Short mmCIF file of C-alpha atoms and ligand atoms in Angstrom, two decimals:
data_model
loop_
_atom_site.label_atom_id
_atom_site.label_comp_id
_atom_site.label_asym_id
_atom_site.label_seq_id
_atom_site.Cartn_x
_atom_site.Cartn_y
_atom_site.Cartn_z
CA UNK E 9 17.53 -3.45 -7.18
CA UNK E 10 14.82 -2.62 -4.65
CA UNK E 11 11.22 -1.83 -5.90
CA UNK E 12 9.01 1.38 -5.44
CA UNK E 13 5.40 1.00 -5.46
CA UNK E 14 3.68 4.32 -5.33
CA UNK E 15 0.13 4.47 -3.62
CA UNK E 16 -1.68 7.22 -5.50
CA UNK E 17 -4.92 7.33 -3.27
CA UNK E 18 -4.41 10.80 -2.11
CA UNK E 19 -4.42 11.98 -5.79
CA UNK E 20 -8.00 10.63 -5.75
CA UNK E 21 -8.59 12.17 -2.04
CA UNK E 22 -7.91 15.57 -3.67
CA UNK E 23 -10.30 14.88 -6.45
CA UNK E 24 -13.00 13.62 -4.20
CA UNK E 25 -12.82 16.82 -2.25
CA UNK E 26 -14.70 18.44 -4.88
CA UNK E 27 -16.18 15.56 -6.57
CA UNK E 28 -15.02 16.42 -10.10
CA UNK E 29 -12.34 14.81 -12.46
CA UNK E 30 -9.37 16.49 -11.14
CA UNK E 31 -6.67 15.47 -10.45
CA UNK E 32 -7.03 12.19 -12.08
CA UNK E 33 -5.10 9.18 -10.36
CA UNK E 34 -5.16 7.56 -13.83
CA UNK E 35 -3.08 10.66 -15.14
CA UNK E 36 -1.01 10.53 -12.10
CA UNK E 37 -0.14 6.70 -12.88
CA UNK E 38 1.14 7.32 -16.02
CA UNK E 39 3.53 10.35 -14.72
CA UNK E 40 4.48 7.82 -11.75
CA UNK E 41 5.58 5.13 -14.15
CA UNK E 42 7.37 7.67 -16.33
CA UNK E 43 9.22 8.81 -13.28
CA UNK E 44 10.55 5.23 -12.66
CA UNK E 45 8.15 3.74 -10.09
CA UNK E 46 7.94 -0.11 -10.19
CA UNK E 47 4.35 -0.27 -9.38
CA UNK E 48 1.23 1.39 -8.62
CA UNK E 49 -0.70 0.61 -5.44
CA UNK E 50 -4.44 1.55 -4.57
CA UNK E 51 -6.76 0.67 -1.65
CA UNK E 52 -10.36 0.43 -2.77
CA UNK E 53 -12.18 0.87 0.52
CA UNK E 54 -15.66 -0.12 1.35
CA UNK E 55 -16.69 3.68 1.66
CA UNK E 56 -14.89 4.48 -1.63
CA UNK E 57 -13.61 7.71 -0.13
CA UNK E 58 -10.67 7.98 -2.70
CA UNK E 59 -10.26 5.24 -5.34
CA UNK E 60 -13.36 4.58 -7.18
CA UNK E 61 -14.35 1.36 -9.03
CA UNK E 62 -13.87 3.31 -12.43
CA UNK E 63 -9.96 4.07 -11.37
CA UNK E 64 -9.49 0.27 -10.72
CA UNK E 65 -10.68 -0.79 -13.71
CA UNK E 66 -8.81 1.93 -15.82
CA UNK E 67 -5.51 1.36 -13.75
CA UNK E 68 -5.69 -2.41 -14.74
CA UNK E 69 -5.48 -1.36 -18.50
CA UNK E 70 -2.87 1.31 -18.44
CA UNK E 71 -0.52 0.33 -15.80
CA UNK E 72 2.46 -1.36 -17.38
CA UNK E 73 4.36 -2.23 -14.35
CA UNK E 74 2.53 -3.81 -11.66
CA UNK E 75 -1.02 -3.03 -10.18
CA UNK E 76 -1.18 -4.11 -6.37
CA UNK E 77 -4.99 -3.97 -4.90
CA UNK E 78 -5.11 -3.17 -1.24
CA UNK E 79 -8.23 -4.59 0.08
CA UNK E 80 -10.33 -5.81 2.96
CA UNK E 81 -10.62 -9.55 3.19
CA UNK E 82 -14.12 -9.41 2.38
CA UNK E 83 -16.28 -11.43 -0.30
CA UNK E 84 -17.26 -8.34 -2.11
CA UNK E 85 -13.79 -7.18 -2.60
CA UNK E 86 -12.63 -10.52 -3.92
CA UNK E 87 -15.35 -10.43 -6.43
CA UNK E 88 -14.13 -7.27 -7.65
CA UNK E 89 -10.46 -8.42 -7.50
CA UNK E 90 -11.46 -11.59 -9.56
CA UNK E 91 -12.93 -9.34 -12.28
CA UNK E 92 -10.14 -6.70 -12.41
CA UNK E 93 -7.21 -9.34 -11.97
CA UNK E 94 -4.47 -6.96 -10.60
CA UNK E 95 -0.97 -8.17 -10.39
CA UNK E 96 -1.01 -8.42 -6.55
CA UNK E 97 -3.69 -8.25 -3.81
CA UNK E 98 -2.62 -6.90 -0.59
CA UNK E 99 -5.17 -7.92 2.21
CA UNK E 100 -5.36 -5.19 4.68
CA UNK E 101 -7.62 -4.52 7.85
CA UNK E 102 -10.27 -1.99 7.33
CA UNK E 103 -12.45 0.10 9.63
CA UNK E 104 -14.80 2.78 8.47
CA UNK E 105 -13.94 5.32 11.13
CA UNK E 106 -10.07 5.32 10.71
CA UNK E 107 -8.06 7.96 9.01
CA UNK E 108 -5.90 5.40 7.45
CA UNK E 109 -5.12 1.66 7.96
CA UNK E 110 -4.15 1.60 11.41
CA UNK E 111 -2.40 -1.73 11.94
CA UNK E 112 -1.51 -5.01 10.40
CA UNK E 113 -4.10 -7.88 9.69
CA UNK E 114 -4.78 -10.24 12.52
CA UNK E 115 -4.08 -13.44 10.45
CA UNK E 116 -3.59 -15.71 13.36
CA UNK E 117 -7.04 -14.87 15.02
CA UNK E 118 -8.99 -15.66 11.44
CA UNK E 119 -6.72 -18.21 9.78
CA UNK E 120 -9.57 -20.12 8.23
CA UNK E 121 -11.28 -17.14 6.87
CA UNK E 122 -7.89 -15.84 5.67
CA UNK E 123 -6.92 -18.89 4.18
CA UNK E 124 -10.30 -19.24 2.31
CA UNK E 125 -9.98 -15.88 0.84
CA UNK E 126 -6.45 -16.59 -0.39
CA UNK E 127 -7.61 -19.82 -2.04
CA UNK E 128 -10.17 -17.94 -3.82
CA UNK E 129 -7.71 -15.17 -5.10
CA UNK E 130 -5.15 -18.15 -6.05
CA UNK E 131 -7.77 -19.76 -7.90
CA UNK E 132 -8.16 -16.38 -9.90
CA UNK E 133 -4.40 -16.65 -10.58
CA UNK E 134 -4.02 -13.78 -8.33
CA UNK E 135 -0.81 -13.74 -5.97
CA UNK E 136 -1.78 -12.47 -2.52
CA UNK E 137 0.23 -10.49 0.14
CA UNK E 138 -0.87 -9.68 3.63
CA UNK E 139 -0.35 -6.45 5.43
CA UNK E 140 1.01 -7.56 9.00
CA UNK E 141 2.75 -6.19 11.95
CA UNK E 142 6.23 -7.26 12.85
CA UNK E 143 4.90 -9.96 15.00
CA UNK E 144 6.44 -13.68 14.45
CA UNK E 145 2.78 -15.39 15.28
CA UNK E 146 1.23 -13.32 12.38
CA UNK E 147 4.01 -13.87 10.13
CA UNK E 148 4.01 -17.77 10.76
CA UNK E 149 0.24 -17.62 10.28
CA UNK E 150 0.44 -15.79 6.96
CA UNK E 151 2.99 -18.64 5.76
CA UNK E 152 0.52 -21.20 7.00
CA UNK E 153 -2.48 -19.77 5.28
CA UNK E 154 -0.67 -19.79 2.19
CA UNK E 155 0.31 -16.16 1.36
CA UNK E 156 2.86 -15.45 -1.14
CA UNK E 157 4.28 -12.31 0.23
CA UNK E 158 4.01 -10.13 3.38
CA UNK E 159 3.97 -6.23 3.62
CA UNK E 160 5.38 -5.14 6.84
CA UNK E 161 3.56 -2.54 8.47
CA UNK E 162 6.26 0.17 9.02
CA UNK E 163 3.74 2.59 10.89
CA UNK E 164 5.01 2.18 14.31
CA UNK E 165 8.61 2.80 13.08
CA UNK E 166 7.37 5.92 11.51
CA UNK E 167 5.59 7.30 14.29
CA UNK E 168 8.27 6.62 17.14
CA UNK E 169 8.61 9.64 19.27
CA UNK E 170 12.30 9.32 20.29
CA UNK E 171 15.19 7.38 19.06
CA UNK E 172 14.78 4.56 21.76
CA UNK E 173 11.24 3.80 20.73
CA UNK E 174 12.48 3.89 17.02
CA UNK E 175 15.26 1.47 17.76
CA UNK E 176 12.70 -1.00 19.20
CA UNK E 177 10.64 -0.75 16.31
CA UNK E 178 13.26 -0.97 13.79
CA UNK E 179 14.53 -4.15 15.46
CA UNK E 180 11.20 -5.73 15.17
CA UNK E 181 11.17 -4.94 11.41
CA UNK E 182 14.55 -6.55 11.25
CA UNK E 183 13.35 -9.90 12.86
CA UNK E 184 10.21 -9.86 10.93
CA UNK E 185 11.85 -9.41 7.78
CA UNK E 186 14.28 -12.16 8.41
CA UNK E 187 11.55 -14.42 9.67
CA UNK E 188 9.45 -14.05 6.71
CA UNK E 189 12.29 -14.58 4.41
CA UNK E 190 13.42 -17.55 5.98
CA UNK E 191 9.80 -19.08 5.52
CA UNK E 192 9.99 -18.31 1.77
CA UNK E 193 7.74 -15.22 1.84
CA UNK E 194 8.64 -12.28 -0.10
CA UNK E 195 8.98 -9.11 2.00
CA UNK E 196 7.52 -5.77 1.08
CA UNK E 197 7.17 -2.90 3.62
CA UNK E 198 5.23 0.33 3.89
CA UNK E 199 3.12 2.77 5.69
CA UNK E 200 4.09 6.26 7.07
CA UNK E 201 7.40 6.21 5.34
CA UNK E 202 8.85 9.61 3.92
CA UNK E 203 11.99 11.29 2.92
CA UNK E 204 13.59 11.25 6.57
CA UNK E 205 12.87 7.77 7.73
CA UNK E 206 13.05 5.56 4.65
CA UNK E 207 16.89 5.26 4.33
CA UNK E 208 17.29 3.38 7.50
CA UNK E 209 15.10 0.68 6.45
CA UNK E 210 17.27 -0.05 3.37
CA UNK E 211 19.73 -1.61 5.82
CA UNK E 212 17.12 -4.59 5.98
CA UNK E 213 18.26 -6.32 2.86
CA UNK E 214 15.12 -8.80 3.11
CA UNK E 215 12.92 -5.98 2.12
CA UNK E 216 12.39 -6.13 -1.76
CA UNK E 217 9.79 -3.38 -2.06
CA UNK E 218 8.72 -0.32 -0.40
CA UNK E 219 5.12 1.11 -0.85
CA UNK E 220 4.81 4.75 -0.11
CA UNK E 221 2.03 7.24 -0.90
CA UNK E 222 1.26 10.13 1.28
CA UNK E 223 4.76 11.52 1.44
CA UNK E 224 5.34 11.28 -2.24
CA UNK E 225 2.02 13.00 -3.33
CA UNK E 226 2.37 15.44 -0.45
CA UNK E 227 5.83 16.50 -1.79
CA UNK E 228 4.55 16.39 -5.27
CA UNK E 229 1.98 19.32 -4.42
CA UNK E 230 4.68 21.43 -2.96
CA UNK E 231 7.56 20.74 -5.69
CA UNK E 232 5.13 21.52 -8.31
CA UNK E 233 3.33 24.58 -6.83
CA UNK E 234 5.70 27.11 -8.09
CA UNK E 235 5.28 26.12 -11.79
CA UNK E 236 1.36 25.58 -11.23
CA UNK E 237 1.30 29.47 -9.97
CA UNK E 238 3.37 30.75 -12.78
CA UNK E 239 1.03 28.93 -15.54
CA UNK E 240 -1.76 30.43 -14.00
CA UNK E 241 -0.27 34.02 -13.80
CA UNK E 242 0.71 33.76 -17.75
CA UNK E 243 -2.74 33.14 -18.40
CA UNK E 244 -4.23 36.14 -16.72
CA UNK E 245 -1.57 38.82 -18.07
N1 PXP M 301 0.89 -0.17 2.51
C1 PXP M 301 -0.34 -0.21 2.97
C2 PXP M 301 -0.82 -1.69 3.11
C3 PXP M 301 -1.38 0.73 3.01
O1 PXP M 301 -2.37 0.55 3.59
C4 PXP M 301 -0.81 2.09 2.81
C5 PXP M 301 -1.90 3.18 2.95
O2 PXP M 301 -3.00 3.04 2.21
C6 PXP M 301 0.40 2.35 2.46
C7 PXP M 301 1.35 1.34 2.22
C8 PXP M 301 1.10 3.45 2.11
O3 PXP M 301 1.14 4.23 3.46
P1 PXP M 301 1.54 5.86 3.04
O4 PXP M 301 0.48 6.73 2.33
O5 PXP M 301 1.41 6.23 4.49
O6 PXP M 301 2.78 5.98 2.42
#
């Protein structure tokens, strides 16, 4: 069965909006696992805009499924990963000004650097995935530098404005998934997936895991709101 990894970054975004303790992504992680998630995903960003170092340490202790740490291919981040030992590291590109990860990692343009990073993580017994656009040169490069898995960037598919564009992006994902699978890489996929666009991607049998964050956290806020209001009303009668 296909796995669902849930990214809880935006639980932390909400917490950071007030700089306090709530909502705690650790509590969210427990509920997410109770709900049947197959893994937790967090992106520890250089600017620490949502997930904090403390979150990562606690998640490593409490997550019972799989902890997937998304991080930039930087030495400082590698040190943290080697200390925390997540079950998987996903290397992503990172720019300070971006709202969210905007594209796949350019592995073909920095083979030696990524290869060295993967080697360091492998020496610490941490498997490595790389977040890639569905581009054959990047997928082949990821294989060459020793990645164990790739995560196909589904953002262009998710953001396609009309059905022709969506078709083009869908086909690119099919080709990318088939190539990666043929090379022996595990194929994950994510970014921008929601309740209306994910179903079509289940046709791609090579994809064994979807990593989804924003749409699930956004929906949780709405489906939980009625109860939250009722509980407050009960307190003030
Ligand atoms: N996968 C990767 C590599 C990401 O960077 C992100 C966003 O942090 C996700 C999956 C989840 O994307 P979304 O929040 O749009 O579902």
